[in-house]
Coordinates of C-alpha atoms in Angstrom, one line a residue:
X1 CA 15.5 -31.9 2.2
X2 CA 16.4 -28.5 3.7
X3 CA 16.0 -26.7 0.4
X4 CA 12.5 -27.9 0.2
X5 CA 11.7 -26.7 3.6
X6 CA 13.2 -23.3 2.8
X7 CA 11.1 -23.0 -0.3
X8 CA 8.0 -23.9 1.6
X9 CA 8.7 -21.3 4.3
X10 CA 9.3 -18.6 1.7
X11 CA 6.1 -19.6 -0.2
X12 CA 4.1 -19.4 3.1
X13 CA 5.6 -15.9 3.8
X14 CA 4.7 -14.8 0.3
X15 CA 1.1 -16.1 0.7
X16 CA 0.8 -14.2 4.1
X17 CA 2.0 -11.0 2.4
X18 CA -0.5 -11.4 -0.4
X19 CA -3.3 -12.2 2.0
X20 CA -2.4 -9.1 4.1
X21 CA -2.7 -6.9 0.9
X22 CA -6.0 -8.5 -0.1
X23 CA -7.6 -8.3 3.4
X24 CA -6.2 -4.9 4.6
X25 CA -4.7 -2.8 1.9
X26 CA -7.0 -3.4 -1.1
X27 CA -10.2 -2.7 0.8
X28 CA -8.6 0.4 2.3
X29 CA -7.7 1.7 -1.2
X30 CA -11.2 0.9 -2.5
X31 CA -13.0 2.7 0.4
X32 CA -10.7 5.7 0.8
X33 CA -8.7 6.3 -2.4
X34 CA -10.3 5.0 -5.6
X35 CA -12.8 7.8 -5.9
X36 CA -10.0 10.1 -6.8
X37 CA -7.2 7.7 -7.8
X38 CA -9.0 4.8 -9.5
X39 CA -9.2 3.9 -13.1
X40 CA -11.8 6.6 -13.9
X41 CA -10.1 9.4 -11.9
X42 CA -6.4 10.3 -11.8
X43 CA -6.1 13.3 -9.6
X44 CA -2.4 14.4 -9.7
X45 CA -2.0 11.8 -12.4
X46 CA -1.9 9.1 -9.7
X47 CA -3.7 5.8 -9.9
X48 CA -3.7 3.2 -7.2
X49 CA -5.2 0.3 -9.1
X50 CA -2.0 -1.7 -9.6
X51 CA 1.4 -2.0 -8.0
X52 CA 3.0 -0.8 -11.2
X53 CA 0.9 2.4 -11.2
X54 CA 1.9 3.0 -7.6
X55 CA 5.5 2.6 -8.4
X56 CA 5.1 4.9 -11.5
X57 CA 3.4 7.4 -9.3
X58 CA 1.9 10.7 -10.4
X59 CA 2.9 14.4 -10.6
X60 CA 4.8 14.2 -7.3
X61 CA 6.7 11.1 -8.1
X62 CA 6.4 7.4 -7.1
X63 CA 3.7 6.8 -4.5
X64 CA 5.6 4.1 -2.8
X65 CA 9.2 2.9 -2.2
X66 CA 8.9 -0.8 -1.4
X67 CA 10.7 -1.6 1.8
X68 CA 10.8 2.1 2.9
X69 CA 7.7 3.5 4.5
X70 CA 9.5 6.7 5.5
X71 CA 10.5 7.4 1.9
X72 CA 7.1 6.6 0.5
X73 CA 4.9 9.6 -0.5
X74 CA 1.7 7.5 0.1
X75 CA 2.7 6.9 3.7
X76 CA 3.7 10.6 4.2
X77 CA 0.3 11.7 2.8
X78 CA -1.9 9.4 5.0
X79 CA 0.0 10.6 8.1
X80 CA -1.3 14.1 7.6
X81 CA 1.9 15.7 9.0
X82 CA 2.3 18.2 6.2
X83 CA -0.5 20.7 5.3
X84 CA 0.5 20.3 1.6
X85 CA 0.4 16.5 1.5
X86 CA -2.8 15.0 3.1
X87 CA -4.7 12.0 1.8
X88 CA -7.5 11.5 2.0
X89 CA -7.7 15.3 2.2
X90 CA -10.9 15.7 4.2
X91 CA -10.0 13.3 7.1
X92 CA -7.2 11.3 8.4
X93 CA -7.3 7.5 8.3
X94 CA -7.4 5.5 11.5
X95 CA -4.1 4.8 13.2
X96 CA -4.6 1.1 12.5
X97 CA -5.0 1.8 8.8
X98 CA -1.9 3.9 8.7
X99 CA 0.1 1.2 10.5
X100 CA -1.2 -1.4 8.0
X101 CA 0.0 0.8 5.1
X102 CA 3.4 1.2 6.7
X103 CA 3.7 -2.5 7.3
X104 CA 2.6 -3.3 3.7
X105 CA 5.2 -0.9 2.3
X106 CA 7.9 -2.3 4.7
X107 CA 7.2 -5.8 3.5
X108 CA 7.8 -4.7 -0.1
X109 CA 4.3 -3.7 -1.1
X110 CA 3.2 -7.2 -2.3
X111 CA 0.2 -7.2 -4.7

């Protein structure tokens, strides 16, 4: 009986992570990133349309390191702490959006 409960708990956690991506991260990408990093554009050879493409990365390397926000170039870029790595380049995302990206990467970047 306990094994069934553990599976249910893990399934619910996974569903929560996927919902977080669908409600917070995917819209953020669509609004702020796809113009330059969608299917039709690949600035820096980086596309953000699938998890696999984020993991493959672009000219600078993998965009994310699942479980490690500090080691993820995407997180570093949206924080705007380096003049050479700023995304989106014209303006910084809201603090809440950055925190959502950090949380998403920390939870393994579910898609």
